[in-house]
Short mmCIF file of C-alpha atoms and ligand atoms in Angstrom, two decimals:
data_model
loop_
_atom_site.label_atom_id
_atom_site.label_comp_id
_atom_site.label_asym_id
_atom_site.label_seq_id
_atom_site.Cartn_x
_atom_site.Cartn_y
_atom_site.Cartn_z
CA UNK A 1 0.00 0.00 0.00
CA UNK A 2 -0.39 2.11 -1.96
CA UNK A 3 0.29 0.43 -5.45
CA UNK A 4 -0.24 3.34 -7.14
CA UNK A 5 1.12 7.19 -7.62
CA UNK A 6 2.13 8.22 -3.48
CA UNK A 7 -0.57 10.44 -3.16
CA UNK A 8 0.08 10.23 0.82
CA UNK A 9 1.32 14.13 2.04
CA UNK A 10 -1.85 15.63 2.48
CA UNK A 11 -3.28 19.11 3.87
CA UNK A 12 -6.93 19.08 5.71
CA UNK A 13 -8.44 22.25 5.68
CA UNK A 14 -11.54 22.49 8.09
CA UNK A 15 -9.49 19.89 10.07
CA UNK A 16 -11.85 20.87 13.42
CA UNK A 17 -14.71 19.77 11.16
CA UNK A 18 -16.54 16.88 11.15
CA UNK A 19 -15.31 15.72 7.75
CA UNK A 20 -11.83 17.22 8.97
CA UNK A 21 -11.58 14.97 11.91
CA UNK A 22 -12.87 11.55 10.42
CA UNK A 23 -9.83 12.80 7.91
CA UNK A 24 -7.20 12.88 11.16
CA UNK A 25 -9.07 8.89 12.10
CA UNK A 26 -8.51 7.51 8.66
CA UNK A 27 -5.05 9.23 8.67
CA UNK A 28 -4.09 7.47 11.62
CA UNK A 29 -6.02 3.96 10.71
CA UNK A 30 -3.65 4.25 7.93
CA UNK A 31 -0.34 5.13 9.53
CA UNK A 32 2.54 5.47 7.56
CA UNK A 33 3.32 6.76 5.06
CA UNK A 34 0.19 8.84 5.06
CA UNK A 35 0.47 11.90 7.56
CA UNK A 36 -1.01 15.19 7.61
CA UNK A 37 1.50 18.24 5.91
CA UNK A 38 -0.45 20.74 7.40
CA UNK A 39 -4.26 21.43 8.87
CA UNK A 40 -6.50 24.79 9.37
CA UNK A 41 -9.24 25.69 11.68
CA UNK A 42 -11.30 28.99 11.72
CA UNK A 43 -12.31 30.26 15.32
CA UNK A 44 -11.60 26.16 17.23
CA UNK A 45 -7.99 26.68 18.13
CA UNK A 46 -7.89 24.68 20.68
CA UNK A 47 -9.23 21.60 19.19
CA UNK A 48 -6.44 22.67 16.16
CA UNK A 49 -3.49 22.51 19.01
CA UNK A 50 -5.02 18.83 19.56
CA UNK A 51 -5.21 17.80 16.24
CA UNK A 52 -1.49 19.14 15.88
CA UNK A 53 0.43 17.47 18.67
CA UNK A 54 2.37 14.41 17.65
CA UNK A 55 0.81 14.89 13.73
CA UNK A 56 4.07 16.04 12.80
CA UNK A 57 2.47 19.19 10.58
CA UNK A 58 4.63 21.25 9.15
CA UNK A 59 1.94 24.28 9.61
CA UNK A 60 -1.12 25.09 11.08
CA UNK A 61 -3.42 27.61 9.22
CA UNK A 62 -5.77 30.08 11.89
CA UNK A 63 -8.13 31.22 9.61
CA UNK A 64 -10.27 33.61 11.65
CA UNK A 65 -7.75 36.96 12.31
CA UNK A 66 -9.46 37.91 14.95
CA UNK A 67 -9.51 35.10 16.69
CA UNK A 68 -6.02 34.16 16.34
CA UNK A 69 -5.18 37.43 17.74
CA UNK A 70 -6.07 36.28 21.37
CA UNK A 71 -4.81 32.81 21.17
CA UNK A 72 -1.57 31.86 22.45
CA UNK A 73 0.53 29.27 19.71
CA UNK A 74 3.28 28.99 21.90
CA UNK A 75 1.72 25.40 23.04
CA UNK A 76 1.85 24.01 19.44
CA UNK A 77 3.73 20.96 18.18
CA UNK A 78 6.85 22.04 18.40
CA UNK A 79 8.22 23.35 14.64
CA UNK A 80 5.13 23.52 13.05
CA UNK A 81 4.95 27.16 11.58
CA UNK A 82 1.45 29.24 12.24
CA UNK A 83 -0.71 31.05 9.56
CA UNK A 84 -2.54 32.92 10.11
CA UNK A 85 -5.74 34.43 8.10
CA UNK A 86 -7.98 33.12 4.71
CA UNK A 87 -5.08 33.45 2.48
CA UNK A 88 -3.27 30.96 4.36
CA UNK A 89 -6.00 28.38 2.72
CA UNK A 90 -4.61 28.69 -0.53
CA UNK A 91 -0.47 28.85 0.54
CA UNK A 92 -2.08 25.35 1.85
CA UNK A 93 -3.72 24.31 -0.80
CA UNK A 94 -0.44 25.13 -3.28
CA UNK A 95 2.28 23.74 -0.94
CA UNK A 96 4.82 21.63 -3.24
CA UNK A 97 5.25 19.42 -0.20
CA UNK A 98 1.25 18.17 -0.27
CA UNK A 99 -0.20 15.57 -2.83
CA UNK A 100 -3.48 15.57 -2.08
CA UNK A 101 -5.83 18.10 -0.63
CA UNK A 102 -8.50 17.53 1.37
CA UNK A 103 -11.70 20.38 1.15
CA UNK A 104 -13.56 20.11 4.44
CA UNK A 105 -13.81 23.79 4.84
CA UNK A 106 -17.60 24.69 5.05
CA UNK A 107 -19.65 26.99 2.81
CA UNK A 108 -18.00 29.23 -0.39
CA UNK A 109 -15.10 30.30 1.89
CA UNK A 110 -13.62 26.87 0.46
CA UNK A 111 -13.85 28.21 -2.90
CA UNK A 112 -10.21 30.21 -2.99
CA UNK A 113 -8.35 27.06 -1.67
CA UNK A 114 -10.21 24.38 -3.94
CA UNK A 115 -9.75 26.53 -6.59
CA UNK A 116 -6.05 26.94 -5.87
CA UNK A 117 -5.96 23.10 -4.89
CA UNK A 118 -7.16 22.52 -8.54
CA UNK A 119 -4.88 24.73 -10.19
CA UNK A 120 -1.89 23.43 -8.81
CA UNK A 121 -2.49 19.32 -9.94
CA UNK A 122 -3.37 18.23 -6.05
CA UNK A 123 -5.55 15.59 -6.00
CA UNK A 124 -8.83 17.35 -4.72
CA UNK A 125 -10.49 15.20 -2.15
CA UNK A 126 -13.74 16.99 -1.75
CA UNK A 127 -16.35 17.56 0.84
CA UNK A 128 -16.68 20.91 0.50
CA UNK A 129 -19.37 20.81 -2.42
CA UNK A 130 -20.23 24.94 -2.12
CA UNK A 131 -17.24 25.35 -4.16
CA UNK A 132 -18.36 23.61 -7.22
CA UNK A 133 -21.75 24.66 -6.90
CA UNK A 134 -20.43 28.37 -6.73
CA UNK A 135 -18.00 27.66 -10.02
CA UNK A 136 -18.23 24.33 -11.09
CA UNK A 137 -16.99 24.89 -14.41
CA UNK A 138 -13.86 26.89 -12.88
CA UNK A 139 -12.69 24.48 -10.20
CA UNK A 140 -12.98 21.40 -13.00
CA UNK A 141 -11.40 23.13 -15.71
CA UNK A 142 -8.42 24.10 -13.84
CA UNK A 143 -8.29 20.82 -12.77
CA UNK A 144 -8.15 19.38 -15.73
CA UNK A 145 -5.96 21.54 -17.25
CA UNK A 146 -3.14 21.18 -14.54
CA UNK A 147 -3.52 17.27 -14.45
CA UNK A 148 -4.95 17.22 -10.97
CA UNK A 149 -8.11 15.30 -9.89
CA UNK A 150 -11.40 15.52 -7.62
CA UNK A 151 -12.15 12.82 -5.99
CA UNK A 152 -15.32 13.10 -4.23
CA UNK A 153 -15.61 12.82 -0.33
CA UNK A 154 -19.82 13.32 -0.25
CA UNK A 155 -20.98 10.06 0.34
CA UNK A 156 -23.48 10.07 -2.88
CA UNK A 157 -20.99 11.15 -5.11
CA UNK A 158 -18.27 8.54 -3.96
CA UNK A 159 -20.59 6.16 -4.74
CA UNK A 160 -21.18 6.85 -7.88
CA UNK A 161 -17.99 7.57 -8.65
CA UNK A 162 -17.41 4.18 -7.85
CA UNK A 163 -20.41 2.75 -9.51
CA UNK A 164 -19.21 4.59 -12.86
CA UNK A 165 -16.25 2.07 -12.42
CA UNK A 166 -18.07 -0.94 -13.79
CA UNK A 167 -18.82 0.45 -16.88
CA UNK A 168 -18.86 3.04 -19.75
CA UNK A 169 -19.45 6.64 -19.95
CA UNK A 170 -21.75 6.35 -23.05
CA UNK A 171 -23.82 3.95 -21.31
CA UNK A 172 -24.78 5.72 -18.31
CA UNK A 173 -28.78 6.17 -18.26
CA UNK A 174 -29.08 7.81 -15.41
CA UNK A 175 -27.81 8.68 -11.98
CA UNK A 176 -29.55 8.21 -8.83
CA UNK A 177 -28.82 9.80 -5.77
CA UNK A 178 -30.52 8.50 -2.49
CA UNK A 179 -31.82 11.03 0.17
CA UNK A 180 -32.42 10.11 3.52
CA UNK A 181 -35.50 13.03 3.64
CA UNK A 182 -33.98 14.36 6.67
CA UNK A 183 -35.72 15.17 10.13
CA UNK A 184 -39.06 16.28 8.51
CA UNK A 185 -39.68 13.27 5.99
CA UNK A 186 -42.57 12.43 7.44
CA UNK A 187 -43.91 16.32 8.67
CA UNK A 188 -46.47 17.73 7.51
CA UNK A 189 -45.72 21.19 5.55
CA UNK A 190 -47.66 23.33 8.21
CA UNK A 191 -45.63 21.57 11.19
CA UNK A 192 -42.54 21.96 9.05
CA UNK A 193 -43.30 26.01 9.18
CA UNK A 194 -42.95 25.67 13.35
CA UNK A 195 -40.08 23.28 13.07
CA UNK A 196 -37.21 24.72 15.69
CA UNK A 197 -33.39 24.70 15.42
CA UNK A 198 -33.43 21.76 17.88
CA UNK A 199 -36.04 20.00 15.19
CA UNK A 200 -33.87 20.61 12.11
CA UNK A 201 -30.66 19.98 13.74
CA UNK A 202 -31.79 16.31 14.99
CA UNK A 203 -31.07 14.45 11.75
CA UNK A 204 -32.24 10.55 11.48
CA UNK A 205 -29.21 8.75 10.55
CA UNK A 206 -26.07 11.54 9.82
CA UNK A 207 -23.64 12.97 12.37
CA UNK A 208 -22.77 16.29 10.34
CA UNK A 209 -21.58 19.91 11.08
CA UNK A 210 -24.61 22.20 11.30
CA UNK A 211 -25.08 23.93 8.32
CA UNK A 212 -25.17 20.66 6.30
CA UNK A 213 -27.44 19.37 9.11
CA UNK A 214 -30.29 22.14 8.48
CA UNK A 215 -29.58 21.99 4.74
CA UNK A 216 -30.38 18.07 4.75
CA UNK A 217 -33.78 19.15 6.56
CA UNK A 218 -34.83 21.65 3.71
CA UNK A 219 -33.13 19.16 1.24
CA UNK A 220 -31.21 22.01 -0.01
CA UNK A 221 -28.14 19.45 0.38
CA UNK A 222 -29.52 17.35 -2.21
CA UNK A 223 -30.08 20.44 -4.47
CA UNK A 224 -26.84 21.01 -4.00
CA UNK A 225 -25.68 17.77 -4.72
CA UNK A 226 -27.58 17.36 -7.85
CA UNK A 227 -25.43 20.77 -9.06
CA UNK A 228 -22.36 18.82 -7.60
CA UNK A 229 -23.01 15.51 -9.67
CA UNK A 230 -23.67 17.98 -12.82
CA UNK A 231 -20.10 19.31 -12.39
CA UNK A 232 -18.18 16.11 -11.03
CA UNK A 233 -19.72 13.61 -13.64
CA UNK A 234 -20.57 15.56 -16.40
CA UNK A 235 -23.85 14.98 -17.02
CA UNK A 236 -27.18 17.38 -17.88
CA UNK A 237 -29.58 17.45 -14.77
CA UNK A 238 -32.34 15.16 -16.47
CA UNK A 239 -29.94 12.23 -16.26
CA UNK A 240 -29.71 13.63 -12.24
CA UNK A 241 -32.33 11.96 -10.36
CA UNK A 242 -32.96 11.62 -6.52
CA UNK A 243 -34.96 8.86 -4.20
CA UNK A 244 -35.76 8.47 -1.07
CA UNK A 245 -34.06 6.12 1.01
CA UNK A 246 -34.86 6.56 4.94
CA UNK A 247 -32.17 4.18 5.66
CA UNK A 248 -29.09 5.93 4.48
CA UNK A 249 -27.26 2.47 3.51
CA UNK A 250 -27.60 2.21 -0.74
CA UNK A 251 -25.25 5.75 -0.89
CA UNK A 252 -26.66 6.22 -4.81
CA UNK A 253 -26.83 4.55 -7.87
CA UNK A 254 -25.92 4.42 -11.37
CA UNK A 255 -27.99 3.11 -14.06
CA UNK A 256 -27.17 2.10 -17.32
CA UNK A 257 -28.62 1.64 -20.86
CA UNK A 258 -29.73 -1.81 -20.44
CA UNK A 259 -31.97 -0.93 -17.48
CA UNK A 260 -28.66 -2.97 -14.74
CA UNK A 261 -28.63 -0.41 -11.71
CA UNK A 262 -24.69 -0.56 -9.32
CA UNK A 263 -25.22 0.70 -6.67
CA UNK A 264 -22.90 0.80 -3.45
CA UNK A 265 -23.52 0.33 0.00
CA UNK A 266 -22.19 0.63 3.30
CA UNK A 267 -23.38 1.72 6.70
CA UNK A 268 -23.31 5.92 7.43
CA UNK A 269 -20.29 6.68 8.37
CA UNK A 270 -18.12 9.18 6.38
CA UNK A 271 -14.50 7.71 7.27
CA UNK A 272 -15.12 4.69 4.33
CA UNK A 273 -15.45 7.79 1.22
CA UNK A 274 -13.02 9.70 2.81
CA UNK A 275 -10.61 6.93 3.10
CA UNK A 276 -11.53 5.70 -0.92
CA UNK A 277 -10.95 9.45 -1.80
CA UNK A 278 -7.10 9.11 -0.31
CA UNK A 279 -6.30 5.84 -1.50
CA UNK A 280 -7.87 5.34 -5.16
CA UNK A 281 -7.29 3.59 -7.03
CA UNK A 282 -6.67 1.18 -4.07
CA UNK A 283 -8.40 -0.25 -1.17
CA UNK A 284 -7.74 -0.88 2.46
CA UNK A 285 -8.69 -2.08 5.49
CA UNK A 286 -12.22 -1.03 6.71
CA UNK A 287 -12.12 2.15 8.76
CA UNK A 288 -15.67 2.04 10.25
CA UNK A 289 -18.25 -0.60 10.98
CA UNK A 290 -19.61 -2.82 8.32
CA UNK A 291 -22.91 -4.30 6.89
CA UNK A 292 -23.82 -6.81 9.29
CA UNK A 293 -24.72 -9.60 7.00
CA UNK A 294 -26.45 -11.50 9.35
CA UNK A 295 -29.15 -8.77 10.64
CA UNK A 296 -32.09 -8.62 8.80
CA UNK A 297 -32.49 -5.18 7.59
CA UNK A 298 -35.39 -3.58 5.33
CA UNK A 299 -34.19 -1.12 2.87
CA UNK A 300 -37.25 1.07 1.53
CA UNK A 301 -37.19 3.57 -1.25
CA UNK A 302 -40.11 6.17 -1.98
CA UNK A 303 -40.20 9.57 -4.79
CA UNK A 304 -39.05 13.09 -3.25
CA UNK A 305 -41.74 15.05 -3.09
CA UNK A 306 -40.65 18.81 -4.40
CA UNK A 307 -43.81 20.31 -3.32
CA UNK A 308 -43.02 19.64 0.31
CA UNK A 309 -39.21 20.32 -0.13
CA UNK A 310 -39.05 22.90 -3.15
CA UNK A 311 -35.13 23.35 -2.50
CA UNK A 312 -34.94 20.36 -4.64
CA UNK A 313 -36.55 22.16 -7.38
CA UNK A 314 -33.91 24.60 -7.34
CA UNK A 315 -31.10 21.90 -7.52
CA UNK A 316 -32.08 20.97 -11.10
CA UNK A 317 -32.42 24.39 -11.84
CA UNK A 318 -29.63 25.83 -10.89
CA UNK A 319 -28.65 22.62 -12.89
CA UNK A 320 -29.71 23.39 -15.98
CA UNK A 321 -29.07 27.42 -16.13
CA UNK A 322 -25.46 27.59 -14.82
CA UNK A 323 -23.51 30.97 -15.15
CA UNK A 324 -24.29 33.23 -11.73
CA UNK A 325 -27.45 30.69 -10.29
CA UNK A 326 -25.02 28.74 -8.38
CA UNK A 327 -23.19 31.54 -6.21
CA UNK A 328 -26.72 33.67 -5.72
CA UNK A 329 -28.67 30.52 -4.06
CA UNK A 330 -25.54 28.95 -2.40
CA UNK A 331 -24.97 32.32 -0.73
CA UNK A 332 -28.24 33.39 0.00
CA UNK A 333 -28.61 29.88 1.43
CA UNK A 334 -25.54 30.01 3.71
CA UNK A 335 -26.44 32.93 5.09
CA UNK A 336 -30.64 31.98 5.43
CA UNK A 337 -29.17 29.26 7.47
CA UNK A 338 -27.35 30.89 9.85
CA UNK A 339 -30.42 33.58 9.97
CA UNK A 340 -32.67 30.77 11.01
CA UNK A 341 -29.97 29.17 13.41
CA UNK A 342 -29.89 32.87 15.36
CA UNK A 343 -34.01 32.36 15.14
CA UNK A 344 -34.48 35.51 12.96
CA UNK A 345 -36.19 33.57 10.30
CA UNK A 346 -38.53 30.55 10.44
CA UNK A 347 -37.16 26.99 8.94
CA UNK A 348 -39.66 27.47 5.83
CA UNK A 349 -38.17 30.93 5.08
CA UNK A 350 -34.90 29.50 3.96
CA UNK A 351 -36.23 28.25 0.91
CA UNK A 352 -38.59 31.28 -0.03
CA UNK A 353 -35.48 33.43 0.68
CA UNK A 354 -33.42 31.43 -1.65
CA UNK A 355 -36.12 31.11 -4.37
CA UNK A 356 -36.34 34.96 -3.98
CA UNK A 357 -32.75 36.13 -4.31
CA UNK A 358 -32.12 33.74 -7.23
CA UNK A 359 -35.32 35.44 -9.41
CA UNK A 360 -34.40 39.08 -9.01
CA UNK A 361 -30.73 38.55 -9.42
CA UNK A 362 -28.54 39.71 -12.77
CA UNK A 363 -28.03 36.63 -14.27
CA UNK A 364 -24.70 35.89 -16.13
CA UNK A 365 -24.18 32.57 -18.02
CA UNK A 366 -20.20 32.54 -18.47
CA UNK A 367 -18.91 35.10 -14.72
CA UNK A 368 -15.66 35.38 -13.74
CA UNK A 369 -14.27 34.22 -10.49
CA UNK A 370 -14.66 38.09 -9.35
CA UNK A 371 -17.76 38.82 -10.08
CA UNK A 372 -19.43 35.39 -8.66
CA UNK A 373 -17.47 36.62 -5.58
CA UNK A 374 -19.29 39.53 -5.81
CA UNK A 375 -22.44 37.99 -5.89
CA UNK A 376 -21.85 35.96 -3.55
CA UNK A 377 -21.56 39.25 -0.90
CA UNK A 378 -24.49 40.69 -2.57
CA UNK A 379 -26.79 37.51 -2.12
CA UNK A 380 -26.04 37.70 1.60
CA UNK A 381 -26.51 41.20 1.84
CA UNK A 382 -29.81 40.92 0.22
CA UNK A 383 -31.23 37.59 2.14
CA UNK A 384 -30.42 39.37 5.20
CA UNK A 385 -32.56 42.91 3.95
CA UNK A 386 -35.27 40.39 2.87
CA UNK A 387 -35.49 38.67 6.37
CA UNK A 388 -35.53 41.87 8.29
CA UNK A 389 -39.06 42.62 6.52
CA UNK A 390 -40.24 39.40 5.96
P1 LIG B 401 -18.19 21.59 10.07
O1 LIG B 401 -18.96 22.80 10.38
O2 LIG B 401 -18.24 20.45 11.02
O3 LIG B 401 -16.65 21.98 9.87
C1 LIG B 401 -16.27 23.04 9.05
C2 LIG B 401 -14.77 23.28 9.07
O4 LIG B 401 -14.53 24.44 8.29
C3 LIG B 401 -14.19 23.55 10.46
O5 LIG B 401 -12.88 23.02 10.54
C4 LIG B 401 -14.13 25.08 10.53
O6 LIG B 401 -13.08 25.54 11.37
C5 LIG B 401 -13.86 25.45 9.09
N1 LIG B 401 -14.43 26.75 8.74
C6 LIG B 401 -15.67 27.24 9.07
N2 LIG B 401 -15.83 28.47 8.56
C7 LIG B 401 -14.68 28.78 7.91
C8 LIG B 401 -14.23 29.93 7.20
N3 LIG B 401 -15.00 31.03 7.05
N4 LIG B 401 -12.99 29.91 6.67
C9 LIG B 401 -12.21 28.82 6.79
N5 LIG B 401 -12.56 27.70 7.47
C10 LIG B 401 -13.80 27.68 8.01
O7 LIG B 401 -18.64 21.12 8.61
P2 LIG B 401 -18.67 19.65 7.99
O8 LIG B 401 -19.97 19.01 8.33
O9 LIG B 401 -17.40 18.94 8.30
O10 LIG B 401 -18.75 19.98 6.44
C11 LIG B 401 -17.61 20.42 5.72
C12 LIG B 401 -17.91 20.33 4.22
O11 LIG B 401 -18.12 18.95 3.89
C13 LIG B 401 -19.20 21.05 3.81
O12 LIG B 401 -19.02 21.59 2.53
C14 LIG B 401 -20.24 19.93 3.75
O13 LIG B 401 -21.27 20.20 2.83
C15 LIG B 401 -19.37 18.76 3.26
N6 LIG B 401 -19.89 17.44 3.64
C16 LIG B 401 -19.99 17.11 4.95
C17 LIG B 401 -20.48 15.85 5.30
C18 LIG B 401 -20.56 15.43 6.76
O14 LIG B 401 -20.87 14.28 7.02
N7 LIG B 401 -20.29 16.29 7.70
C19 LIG B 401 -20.86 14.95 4.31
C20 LIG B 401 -20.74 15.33 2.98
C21 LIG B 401 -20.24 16.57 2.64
MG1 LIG B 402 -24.07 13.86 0.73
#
């Protein structure tokens, strides 16, 4: 192990996260020669000193200012050399002394650093989907272009990036990606309106960081998600469908021409894609519990229903019209999210605010990085004007 190219120096940014540290398990369920090059954190410095003793990183990336201003580093692993601020993402992401590059920074402030991650040939092990929804076309060009590649960390996309495996790309039907429907599957659209943080946040069979947590209760994850597949796969948003699947075990599916349907499964637990994402083209040791062969298990599957969760509406969307839609609606959905976790908007009002921004923004089919940077601030600034008279 490994077999193939060393891909084994590797850089986790969001390492505090929850997809950062099921990274720092599988690193050490793997031992050497994988280690960790260097790791970031935003505001959990702390938890980042943790992380960092007896890792042997070469740095550790602060990526809040002002919180690294109080913080004392002088209790660090001993040689490891601090940055400090967002642009330390990217000096990161470049480093000539990582291989591959893990993206488990949240939201579209993982955009600079996957970008740069791309650019420079890493291999891309991503979680942090906002960036390709934000510039999907960007981030896989440059990739492309500079002989790198994304290997996907989101547990629907691994597997069908791993489905894809058993056969052609000209015979590929359809995708399906499975949905667990979240905490409010079985709600009723006028309880969903009273639904609290505490309601949203208590997901059925996922462990996640919050704002993927309240985005898997609107379904806006899977919207997202359908705009990830469109970018990481290729394909036009018709051959992008989604089921329900309460149990969270069949990950997603690929079906081809002659009606056969792969699909992959595995208990939830995101440890087994991150680890594939690392090692592929190889495979190792089990990092997580397995499918109990012996327990009798019933796996159901039933159709989304968009009128209940119209997030998913704006997946295909979004999908399909490309250019600026992806920045306004992941924006204006970050920050909806953290308006509803401070309780200044109800858990319905994400979606209308979403909907909202993306129909009275200036669309652009072909933006530059800058200006879907700019819309990005705009979309915030305009979810949170909308809230304060909604
Ligand atoms: P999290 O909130 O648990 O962790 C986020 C990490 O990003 C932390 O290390 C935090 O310090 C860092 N961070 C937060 N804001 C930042 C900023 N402004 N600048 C730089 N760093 C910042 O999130 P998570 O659940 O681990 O999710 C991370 C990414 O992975 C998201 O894009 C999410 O959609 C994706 N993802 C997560 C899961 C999961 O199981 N958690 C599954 C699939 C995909
Ligand atoms: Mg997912």
């Amino acid at each position: 192990m490994p077999d193939s190219p060393s891909k084994t120096a590797v850089a986790v940014l969001g390492a505090t996260g929850s997809i950062g540290t099921a990274t720092m398990d599988v690193l050490r369920r793997l031992g050497d020669p994988w280690h960790a090059v260097g790791l970031s954190a935003h505001s959990r410095l702390s938890e980042l000193r943790d992380l960092s003793l007896g890792s042997g990183v070469r740095y550790v990336a602060a990526t809040c200012t002002e919180t690294a201003r109080d913080f004392d580093f002088g209790e660090f692993a001993g040689g490891a050399e601090v940055l400090i601020g967002p642009e330390a993402l990217v000096r990161l992401a470049e480093d000539p002394a990582v291989d591959t590059v893990v993206a488990a920074v949240v939201g579209s402030a993982g955009l600079p650093s996957t970008l740069a991650a791309a650019k420079a040939g890493k291999r891309l092990a991503l979680a942090n989907k906002e960036a390709l929804v934000v510039a999907g076309s960007l981030v896989t060009q440059a990739s492309r272009l500079s002989g790198g590649e994304i290997i996907p960390i989101d547990s629907e996309h691994s597997a069908i990036f791993q489905a894809l495996q058993t056969g052609r790309a000209q015979d590929v039907q359809r995708i399906i990606l499975t949905a667990s429907g979240g905490p409010f599957r079985t709600w009723s659209p006028s309880q969903m309106a009273q639904a609290t943080v505490g309601d949203a946040l208590a997901h059925p069979t996922w462990q996640m960081g919050r704002k993927i947590t309240i985005d898997s209760a609107t379904m806006m994850n899977k919207a997202l998600e359908v705009i990830e597949a469109r970018w990481l796969f290729d394909l036009p948003p018709e051959k992008i469908g989604v089921v329900i699947h309460p149990q969270s075990i069949i990950h997603s599916m690929v079906e081809f021409v002659d009606g056969s349907v792969i699909a992959q499964l595995s208990p939830p637990d995101m440890r087994l894609p991150i680890q594939y994402a690392l090692t592929y083209p190889d495979r190792t040791g089990c990092p997580c519990p397995k499918m109990d062969w012996a327990q009798a298990v019933q796996l159901e599957w039933e159709p989304v229903d968009t009128e209940k969760f119209p997030a998913l509406k704006l997946g295909w969307e979004v999908a399909s019209r490309g250019g600026t839609c992806g920045a306004v609606v992941n924006a204006a959905n970050e920050a909806a999210v953290a308006l509803f976790l401070a309780g200044e908007i109800r858990f319905t009002e994400i979606v209308t605010g979403c909907r909202r921004i993306l129909e009275v923004h200036n669309y652009d089919a072909s933006p530059t990085l800058d200006e879907l940077m700019r819309l990005d601030r705009w979309a915030r600034e305009e979810i949170t004007k909308w809230a304060a008279v909604c």
